[in-house]
Amino acid sequence: MDRNFASPTFPKAIKPTKSRRRELTEEENDELREAFELFDNDKDNELDYHEFKVALRALGFDVHKAEAQKLMRDYDRQGKNKITFQDFHEVASEMMFQRDSRDEILKAFKLFDDDETGKISLKKLRRVARELGDNINEDELKAMIDEFDLDGDGEINFDEFLAMLNSD
Protein backbone atom coordinates (compact mmCIF):
# COMPACT_ATOMS: atom_id res chain seq x y z
CA MET A 1 0.00 0.00 0.00
CA ASP A 2 1.52 3.30 -1.10
CA ARG A 3 1.13 5.92 1.60
CA ASN A 4 2.34 9.40 0.93
CA PHE A 5 1.29 10.85 4.24
CA ALA A 6 3.20 13.59 5.96
CA SER A 7 6.09 12.23 7.92
CA PRO A 8 7.13 13.57 11.30
CA THR A 9 10.15 15.07 9.57
CA PHE A 10 10.35 18.68 8.59
CA PRO A 11 10.26 19.90 4.99
CA LYS A 12 13.69 20.35 3.44
CA ALA A 13 13.63 24.15 3.29
CA ILE A 14 12.15 26.71 5.61
CA LYS A 15 10.21 29.21 3.61
CA PRO A 16 9.38 32.34 5.59
CA THR A 17 5.70 33.09 5.62
CA LYS A 18 4.57 36.42 4.23
CA SER A 19 2.39 37.01 7.25
CA ARG A 20 2.29 35.04 10.43
CA ARG A 21 -0.81 32.92 10.69
CA ARG A 22 -0.63 33.21 14.44
CA GLU A 23 1.69 33.97 17.27
CA LEU A 24 3.22 31.27 19.41
CA THR A 25 1.43 30.55 22.64
CA GLU A 26 3.11 31.29 25.94
CA GLU A 27 3.62 27.55 26.38
CA GLU A 28 5.29 27.24 22.96
CA ASN A 29 7.55 30.21 23.71
CA ASP A 30 8.49 28.61 27.04
CA GLU A 31 9.25 25.35 25.24
CA LEU A 32 11.62 27.14 22.87
CA ARG A 33 13.32 28.99 25.72
CA GLU A 34 13.74 25.75 27.70
CA ALA A 35 15.22 23.90 24.73
CA PHE A 36 17.63 26.74 24.03
CA GLU A 37 18.77 26.97 27.65
CA LEU A 38 18.99 23.21 28.12
CA PHE A 39 21.24 22.69 25.10
CA ASP A 40 23.36 25.82 25.55
CA ASN A 41 25.98 23.62 27.19
CA ASP A 42 28.59 26.32 27.74
CA LYS A 43 25.94 28.83 28.91
CA ASP A 44 27.17 31.57 26.56
CA ASN A 45 23.59 32.40 25.42
CA GLU A 46 24.34 31.09 21.95
CA LEU A 47 24.09 27.66 20.34
CA ASP A 48 26.85 26.18 18.23
CA TYR A 49 25.98 23.80 15.40
CA HIS A 50 25.75 20.67 17.57
CA GLU A 51 23.75 22.38 20.34
CA PHE A 52 21.45 23.88 17.70
CA LYS A 53 20.82 20.57 15.96
CA VAL A 54 20.12 18.75 19.26
CA ALA A 55 17.78 21.53 20.44
CA LEU A 56 15.76 21.30 17.21
CA ARG A 57 15.59 17.52 17.50
CA ALA A 58 14.45 17.84 21.12
CA LEU A 59 11.58 19.99 19.83
CA GLY A 60 10.57 17.14 17.52
CA PHE A 61 12.14 18.28 14.25
CA ASP A 62 14.10 15.66 12.35
CA VAL A 63 16.72 18.04 11.02
CA HIS A 64 19.49 16.46 8.98
CA LYS A 65 23.09 17.64 9.02
CA ALA A 66 22.91 19.60 5.77
CA GLU A 67 19.68 21.32 6.82
CA ALA A 68 21.09 22.31 10.21
CA GLN A 69 24.28 23.61 8.61
CA LYS A 70 22.32 25.71 6.12
CA LEU A 71 20.13 27.14 8.87
CA MET A 72 23.23 28.00 10.90
CA ARG A 73 24.75 29.81 7.90
CA ASP A 74 21.50 31.65 7.19
CA TYR A 75 20.92 32.78 10.79
CA ASP A 76 24.49 33.28 12.04
CA ARG A 77 24.30 37.05 11.73
CA GLN A 78 27.44 37.68 13.74
CA GLY A 79 29.61 35.24 11.77
CA LYS A 80 30.63 33.30 14.90
CA ASN A 81 29.22 29.88 13.88
CA LYS A 82 26.67 30.32 16.66
CA ILE A 83 23.03 31.27 16.83
CA THR A 84 21.40 33.57 19.38
CA PHE A 85 18.12 32.88 21.14
CA GLN A 86 16.33 35.47 18.99
CA ASP A 87 17.46 33.70 15.83
CA PHE A 88 16.78 30.25 17.28
CA HIS A 89 13.28 31.43 18.19
CA GLU A 90 12.73 32.67 14.63
CA VAL A 91 13.88 29.38 13.06
CA ALA A 92 11.99 27.13 15.48
CA SER A 93 8.82 29.25 15.30
CA GLU A 94 8.75 29.02 11.52
CA MET A 95 9.24 25.27 11.75
CA MET A 96 6.34 25.03 14.21
CA PHE A 97 4.07 27.09 11.95
CA GLN A 98 4.88 24.92 8.95
CA ARG A 99 4.46 21.70 10.92
CA ASP A 100 1.06 22.86 12.21
CA SER A 101 -0.04 23.80 8.70
CA ARG A 102 0.99 20.42 7.30
CA ASP A 103 -0.83 18.64 10.13
CA GLU A 104 -4.02 20.55 9.31
CA ILE A 105 -3.70 19.65 5.62
CA LEU A 106 -3.19 15.99 6.56
CA LYS A 107 -6.39 16.09 8.64
CA ALA A 108 -8.27 17.50 5.64
CA PHE A 109 -6.80 14.81 3.38
CA LYS A 110 -7.94 12.11 5.80
CA LEU A 111 -11.53 13.41 5.59
CA PHE A 112 -11.47 12.42 1.91
CA ASP A 113 -9.40 9.26 2.45
CA ASP A 114 -11.91 7.58 4.76
CA ASP A 115 -10.62 4.04 4.06
CA GLU A 116 -6.96 5.06 4.61
CA THR A 117 -5.61 3.95 1.24
CA GLY A 118 -3.50 7.09 0.93
CA LYS A 119 -5.48 8.11 -2.16
CA ILE A 120 -8.54 10.17 -3.06
CA SER A 121 -10.51 8.40 -5.76
CA LEU A 122 -13.37 9.71 -7.87
CA LYS A 123 -15.78 7.79 -5.62
CA LYS A 124 -14.37 9.47 -2.48
CA LEU A 125 -14.45 12.90 -4.10
CA ARG A 126 -18.07 12.31 -5.12
CA ARG A 127 -18.96 11.26 -1.55
CA VAL A 128 -17.44 14.40 -0.01
CA ALA A 129 -19.11 16.65 -2.60
CA ARG A 130 -22.45 15.01 -1.81
CA GLU A 131 -21.87 15.36 1.96
CA LEU A 132 -21.15 19.06 1.49
CA GLY A 133 -24.29 19.49 -0.59
CA ASP A 134 -22.22 20.48 -3.61
CA ASN A 135 -23.92 19.69 -6.91
CA ILE A 136 -20.75 19.10 -8.92
CA ASN A 137 -21.33 16.87 -11.94
CA GLU A 138 -19.28 13.78 -12.72
CA ASP A 139 -17.27 15.45 -15.50
CA GLU A 140 -16.21 18.29 -13.19
CA LEU A 141 -15.10 15.79 -10.52
CA LYS A 142 -13.11 13.82 -13.11
CA ALA A 143 -11.53 17.05 -14.36
CA MET A 144 -10.46 17.92 -10.81
CA ILE A 145 -8.71 14.59 -10.42
CA ASP A 146 -7.17 14.73 -13.92
CA GLU A 147 -5.75 18.21 -13.29
CA PHE A 148 -3.88 17.24 -10.13
CA ASP A 149 -3.16 13.54 -10.72
CA LEU A 150 0.55 13.96 -11.42
CA ASP A 151 1.44 10.25 -11.45
CA GLY A 152 -1.46 9.30 -13.75
CA ASP A 153 -2.99 6.64 -11.49
CA GLY A 154 -6.47 8.18 -11.55
CA GLU A 155 -6.34 9.16 -7.87
CA ILE A 156 -4.93 11.98 -5.75
CA ASN A 157 -2.21 11.07 -3.22
CA PHE A 158 -1.11 13.32 -0.35
CA ASP A 159 1.70 15.01 -2.31
CA GLU A 160 -0.70 15.77 -5.17
CA PHE A 161 -3.23 17.06 -2.62
CA LEU A 162 -0.56 19.40 -1.22
CA ALA A 163 0.30 20.60 -4.73
CA MET A 164 -3.38 21.19 -5.42
CA LEU A 165 -3.77 23.33 -2.29
CA ASN A 166 -0.59 25.28 -3.07
CA SER A 167 -1.56 26.02 -6.68
CA ASP A 168 -2.50 29.62 -7.26
PDB file of C-alpha atoms in Angstrom:
ATOM      1  CA  MET A   1       0.000   0.000   0.000  1.00  0.00           C
ATOM      2  CA  ASP A   2       1.524   3.300  -1.100  1.00  0.00           C
ATOM      3  CA  ARG A   3       1.128   5.916   1.604  1.00  0.00           C
ATOM      4  CA  ASN A   4       2.340   9.403   0.928  1.00  0.00           C
ATOM      5  CA  PHE A   5       1.293  10.845   4.243  1.00  0.00           C
ATOM      6  CA  ALA A   6       3.205  13.587   5.961  1.00  0.00           C
ATOM      7  CA  SER A   7       6.093  12.231   7.917  1.00  0.00           C
ATOM      8  CA  PRO A   8       7.131  13.571  11.296  1.00  0.00           C
ATOM      9  CA  THR A   9      10.152  15.066   9.571  1.00  0.00           C
ATOM     10  CA  PHE A  10      10.354  18.683   8.589  1.00  0.00           C
ATOM     11  CA  PRO A  11      10.256  19.903   4.990  1.00  0.00           C
ATOM     12  CA  LYS A  12      13.695  20.351   3.436  1.00  0.00           C
ATOM     13  CA  ALA A  13      13.635  24.154   3.290  1.00  0.00           C
ATOM     14  CA  ILE A  14      12.153  26.714   5.606  1.00  0.00           C
ATOM     15  CA  LYS A  15      10.209  29.209   3.610  1.00  0.00           C
ATOM     16  CA  PRO A  16       9.378  32.339   5.586  1.00  0.00           C
ATOM     17  CA  THR A  17       5.698  33.089   5.617  1.00  0.00           C
ATOM     18  CA  LYS A  18       4.571  36.421   4.228  1.00  0.00           C
ATOM     19  CA  SER A  19       2.387  37.007   7.248  1.00  0.00           C
ATOM     20  CA  ARG A  20       2.286  35.035  10.425  1.00  0.00           C
ATOM     21  CA  ARG A  21      -0.806  32.915  10.691  1.00  0.00           C
ATOM     22  CA  ARG A  22      -0.633  33.205  14.438  1.00  0.00           C
ATOM     23  CA  GLU A  23       1.691  33.975  17.269  1.00  0.00           C
ATOM     24  CA  LEU A  24       3.222  31.274  19.412  1.00  0.00           C
ATOM     25  CA  THR A  25       1.427  30.554  22.641  1.00  0.00           C
ATOM     26  CA  GLU A  26       3.114  31.291  25.942  1.00  0.00           C
ATOM     27  CA  GLU A  27       3.618  27.547  26.381  1.00  0.00           C
ATOM     28  CA  GLU A  28       5.293  27.239  22.960  1.00  0.00           C
ATOM     29  CA  ASN A  29       7.554  30.209  23.707  1.00  0.00           C
ATOM     30  CA  ASP A  30       8.492  28.610  27.042  1.00  0.00           C
ATOM     31  CA  GLU A  31       9.246  25.347  25.240  1.00  0.00           C
ATOM     32  CA  LEU A  32      11.621  27.142  22.865  1.00  0.00           C
ATOM     33  CA  ARG A  33      13.324  28.989  25.718  1.00  0.00           C
ATOM     34  CA  GLU A  34      13.739  25.754  27.704  1.00  0.00           C
ATOM     35  CA  ALA A  35      15.215  23.897  24.726  1.00  0.00           C
ATOM     36  CA  PHE A  36      17.632  26.736  24.031  1.00  0.00           C
ATOM     37  CA  GLU A  37      18.771  26.967  27.647  1.00  0.00           C
ATOM     38  CA  LEU A  38      18.985  23.213  28.123  1.00  0.00           C
ATOM     39  CA  PHE A  39      21.243  22.689  25.103  1.00  0.00           C
ATOM     40  CA  ASP A  40      23.362  25.825  25.547  1.00  0.00           C
ATOM     41  CA  ASN A  41      25.976  23.616  27.186  1.00  0.00           C
ATOM     42  CA  ASP A  42      28.593  26.320  27.741  1.00  0.00           C
ATOM     43  CA  LYS A  43      25.941  28.827  28.910  1.00  0.00           C
ATOM     44  CA  ASP A  44      27.167  31.570  26.564  1.00  0.00           C
ATOM     45  CA  ASN A  45      23.594  32.396  25.422  1.00  0.00           C
ATOM     46  CA  GLU A  46      24.344  31.085  21.950  1.00  0.00           C
ATOM     47  CA  LEU A  47      24.094  27.663  20.340  1.00  0.00           C
ATOM     48  CA  ASP A  48      26.849  26.178  18.232  1.00  0.00           C
ATOM     49  CA  TYR A  49      25.977  23.798  15.396  1.00  0.00           C
ATOM     50  CA  HIS A  50      25.749  20.674  17.575  1.00  0.00           C
ATOM     51  CA  GLU A  51      23.753  22.385  20.336  1.00  0.00           C
ATOM     52  CA  PHE A  52      21.448  23.878  17.696  1.00  0.00           C
ATOM     53  CA  LYS A  53      20.819  20.566  15.963  1.00  0.00           C
ATOM     54  CA  VAL A  54      20.122  18.749  19.256  1.00  0.00           C
ATOM     55  CA  ALA A  55      17.780  21.531  20.439  1.00  0.00           C
ATOM     56  CA  LEU A  56      15.758  21.304  17.214  1.00  0.00           C
ATOM     57  CA  ARG A  57      15.591  17.520  17.495  1.00  0.00           C
ATOM     58  CA  ALA A  58      14.446  17.840  21.117  1.00  0.00           C
ATOM     59  CA  LEU A  59      11.583  19.986  19.832  1.00  0.00           C
ATOM     60  CA  GLY A  60      10.573  17.139  17.521  1.00  0.00           C
ATOM     61  CA  PHE A  61      12.140  18.285  14.252  1.00  0.00           C
ATOM     62  CA  ASP A  62      14.096  15.656  12.347  1.00  0.00           C
ATOM     63  CA  VAL A  63      16.719  18.038  11.018  1.00  0.00           C
ATOM     64  CA  HIS A  64      19.489  16.459   8.980  1.00  0.00           C
ATOM     65  CA  LYS A  65      23.086  17.637   9.025  1.00  0.00           C
ATOM     66  CA  ALA A  66      22.907  19.604   5.765  1.00  0.00           C
ATOM     67  CA  GLU A  67      19.680  21.322   6.823  1.00  0.00           C
ATOM     68  CA  ALA A  68      21.088  22.313  10.212  1.00  0.00           C
ATOM     69  CA  GLN A  69      24.281  23.610   8.606  1.00  0.00           C
ATOM     70  CA  LYS A  70      22.322  25.713   6.121  1.00  0.00           C
ATOM     71  CA  LEU A  71      20.133  27.144   8.871  1.00  0.00           C
ATOM     72  CA  MET A  72      23.233  28.002  10.896  1.00  0.00           C
ATOM     73  CA  ARG A  73      24.751  29.812   7.904  1.00  0.00           C
ATOM     74  CA  ASP A  74      21.497  31.651   7.191  1.00  0.00           C
ATOM     75  CA  TYR A  75      20.922  32.778  10.785  1.00  0.00           C
ATOM     76  CA  ASP A  76      24.494  33.282  12.045  1.00  0.00           C
ATOM     77  CA  ARG A  77      24.296  37.054  11.727  1.00  0.00           C
ATOM     78  CA  GLN A  78      27.445  37.675  13.739  1.00  0.00           C
ATOM     79  CA  GLY A  79      29.609  35.236  11.769  1.00  0.00           C
ATOM     80  CA  LYS A  80      30.628  33.301  14.900  1.00  0.00           C
ATOM     81  CA  ASN A  81      29.218  29.878  13.877  1.00  0.00           C
ATOM     82  CA  LYS A  82      26.671  30.319  16.657  1.00  0.00           C
ATOM     83  CA  ILE A  83      23.026  31.273  16.826  1.00  0.00           C
ATOM     84  CA  THR A  84      21.401  33.570  19.382  1.00  0.00           C
ATOM     85  CA  PHE A  85      18.116  32.883  21.137  1.00  0.00           C
ATOM     86  CA  GLN A  86      16.327  35.469  18.993  1.00  0.00           C
ATOM     87  CA  ASP A  87      17.464  33.704  15.826  1.00  0.00           C
ATOM     88  CA  PHE A  88      16.780  30.249  17.283  1.00  0.00           C
ATOM     89  CA  HIS A  89      13.280  31.435  18.186  1.00  0.00           C
ATOM     90  CA  GLU A  90      12.730  32.675  14.630  1.00  0.00           C
ATOM     91  CA  VAL A  91      13.877  29.385  13.064  1.00  0.00           C
ATOM     92  CA  ALA A  92      11.991  27.131  15.484  1.00  0.00           C
ATOM     93  CA  SER A  93       8.815  29.250  15.303  1.00  0.00           C
ATOM     94  CA  GLU A  94       8.747  29.017  11.524  1.00  0.00           C
ATOM     95  CA  MET A  95       9.238  25.270  11.751  1.00  0.00           C
ATOM     96  CA  MET A  96       6.336  25.035  14.212  1.00  0.00           C
ATOM     97  CA  PHE A  97       4.075  27.091  11.952  1.00  0.00           C
ATOM     98  CA  GLN A  98       4.878  24.918   8.946  1.00  0.00           C
ATOM     99  CA  ARG A  99       4.457  21.702  10.921  1.00  0.00           C
ATOM    100  CA  ASP A 100       1.061  22.855  12.215  1.00  0.00           C
ATOM    101  CA  SER A 101      -0.044  23.804   8.703  1.00  0.00           C
ATOM    102  CA  ARG A 102       0.991  20.419   7.300  1.00  0.00           C
ATOM    103  CA  ASP A 103      -0.832  18.640  10.134  1.00  0.00           C
ATOM    104  CA  GLU A 104      -4.017  20.545   9.314  1.00  0.00           C
ATOM    105  CA  ILE A 105      -3.700  19.648   5.620  1.00  0.00           C
ATOM    106  CA  LEU A 106      -3.187  15.992   6.564  1.00  0.00           C
ATOM    107  CA  LYS A 107      -6.391  16.094   8.635  1.00  0.00           C
ATOM    108  CA  ALA A 108      -8.272  17.496   5.638  1.00  0.00           C
ATOM    109  CA  PHE A 109      -6.803  14.808   3.382  1.00  0.00           C
ATOM    110  CA  LYS A 110      -7.944  12.111   5.803  1.00  0.00           C
ATOM    111  CA  LEU A 111     -11.531  13.406   5.587  1.00  0.00           C
ATOM    112  CA  PHE A 112     -11.474  12.416   1.915  1.00  0.00           C
ATOM    113  CA  ASP A 113      -9.398   9.263   2.454  1.00  0.00           C
ATOM    114  CA  ASP A 114     -11.907   7.577   4.764  1.00  0.00           C
ATOM    115  CA  ASP A 115     -10.616   4.043   4.057  1.00  0.00           C
ATOM    116  CA  GLU A 116      -6.962   5.056   4.613  1.00  0.00           C
ATOM    117  CA  THR A 117      -5.606   3.945   1.242  1.00  0.00           C
ATOM    118  CA  GLY A 118      -3.504   7.093   0.932  1.00  0.00           C
ATOM    119  CA  LYS A 119      -5.477   8.106  -2.165  1.00  0.00           C
ATOM    120  CA  ILE A 120      -8.536  10.171  -3.060  1.00  0.00           C
ATOM    121  CA  SER A 121     -10.510   8.399  -5.759  1.00  0.00           C
ATOM    122  CA  LEU A 122     -13.373   9.711  -7.874  1.00  0.00           C
ATOM    123  CA  LYS A 123     -15.777   7.789  -5.618  1.00  0.00           C
ATOM    124  CA  LYS A 124     -14.366   9.470  -2.478  1.00  0.00           C
ATOM    125  CA  LEU A 125     -14.455  12.901  -4.097  1.00  0.00           C
ATOM    126  CA  ARG A 126     -18.071  12.313  -5.124  1.00  0.00           C
ATOM    127  CA  ARG A 127     -18.964  11.262  -1.546  1.00  0.00           C
ATOM    128  CA  VAL A 128     -17.438  14.404  -0.013  1.00  0.00           C
ATOM    129  CA  ALA A 129     -19.112  16.653  -2.599  1.00  0.00           C
ATOM    130  CA  ARG A 130     -22.446  15.007  -1.807  1.00  0.00           C
ATOM    131  CA  GLU A 131     -21.875  15.360   1.965  1.00  0.00           C
ATOM    132  CA  LEU A 132     -21.148  19.060   1.495  1.00  0.00           C
ATOM    133  CA  GLY A 133     -24.289  19.485  -0.594  1.00  0.00           C
ATOM    134  CA  ASP A 134     -22.217  20.481  -3.609  1.00  0.00           C
ATOM    135  CA  ASN A 135     -23.919  19.687  -6.914  1.00  0.00           C
ATOM    136  CA  ILE A 136     -20.749  19.101  -8.923  1.00  0.00           C
ATOM    137  CA  ASN A 137     -21.334  16.865 -11.937  1.00  0.00           C
ATOM    138  CA  GLU A 138     -19.281  13.777 -12.717  1.00  0.00           C
ATOM    139  CA  ASP A 139     -17.275  15.450 -15.499  1.00  0.00           C
ATOM    140  CA  GLU A 140     -16.209  18.289 -13.188  1.00  0.00           C
ATOM    141  CA  LEU A 141     -15.097  15.791 -10.519  1.00  0.00           C
ATOM    142  CA  LYS A 142     -13.106  13.821 -13.108  1.00  0.00           C
ATOM    143  CA  ALA A 143     -11.530  17.048 -14.364  1.00  0.00           C
ATOM    144  CA  MET A 144     -10.460  17.917 -10.810  1.00  0.00           C
ATOM    145  CA  ILE A 145      -8.711  14.590 -10.424  1.00  0.00           C
ATOM    146  CA  ASP A 146      -7.172  14.730 -13.915  1.00  0.00           C
ATOM    147  CA  GLU A 147      -5.750  18.206 -13.294  1.00  0.00           C
ATOM    148  CA  PHE A 148      -3.878  17.238 -10.129  1.00  0.00           C
ATOM    149  CA  ASP A 149      -3.158  13.539 -10.719  1.00  0.00           C
ATOM    150  CA  LEU A 150       0.553  13.961 -11.424  1.00  0.00           C
ATOM    151  CA  ASP A 151       1.440  10.250 -11.445  1.00  0.00           C
ATOM    152  CA  GLY A 152      -1.456   9.304 -13.745  1.00  0.00           C
ATOM    153  CA  ASP A 153      -2.985   6.637 -11.494  1.00  0.00           C
ATOM    154  CA  GLY A 154      -6.470   8.182 -11.550  1.00  0.00           C
ATOM    155  CA  GLU A 155      -6.344   9.164  -7.866  1.00  0.00           C
ATOM    156  CA  ILE A 156      -4.925  11.981  -5.746  1.00  0.00           C
ATOM    157  CA  ASN A 157      -2.213  11.068  -3.223  1.00  0.00           C
ATOM    158  CA  PHE A 158      -1.111  13.321  -0.354  1.00  0.00           C
ATOM    159  CA  ASP A 159       1.700  15.007  -2.308  1.00  0.00           C
ATOM    160  CA  GLU A 160      -0.697  15.769  -5.167  1.00  0.00           C
ATOM    161  CA  PHE A 161      -3.231  17.055  -2.623  1.00  0.00           C
ATOM    162  CA  LEU A 162      -0.559  19.398  -1.221  1.00  0.00           C
ATOM    163  CA  ALA A 163       0.304  20.598  -4.727  1.00  0.00           C
ATOM    164  CA  MET A 164      -3.378  21.191  -5.420  1.00  0.00           C
ATOM    165  CA  LEU A 165      -3.769  23.325  -2.292  1.00  0.00           C
ATOM    166  CA  ASN A 166      -0.592  25.276  -3.068  1.00  0.00           C
ATOM    167  CA  SER A 167      -1.555  26.024  -6.682  1.00  0.00           C
ATOM    168  CA  ASP A 168      -2.495  29.619  -7.262  1.00  0.00           C
TER     169      ASP A 168
END
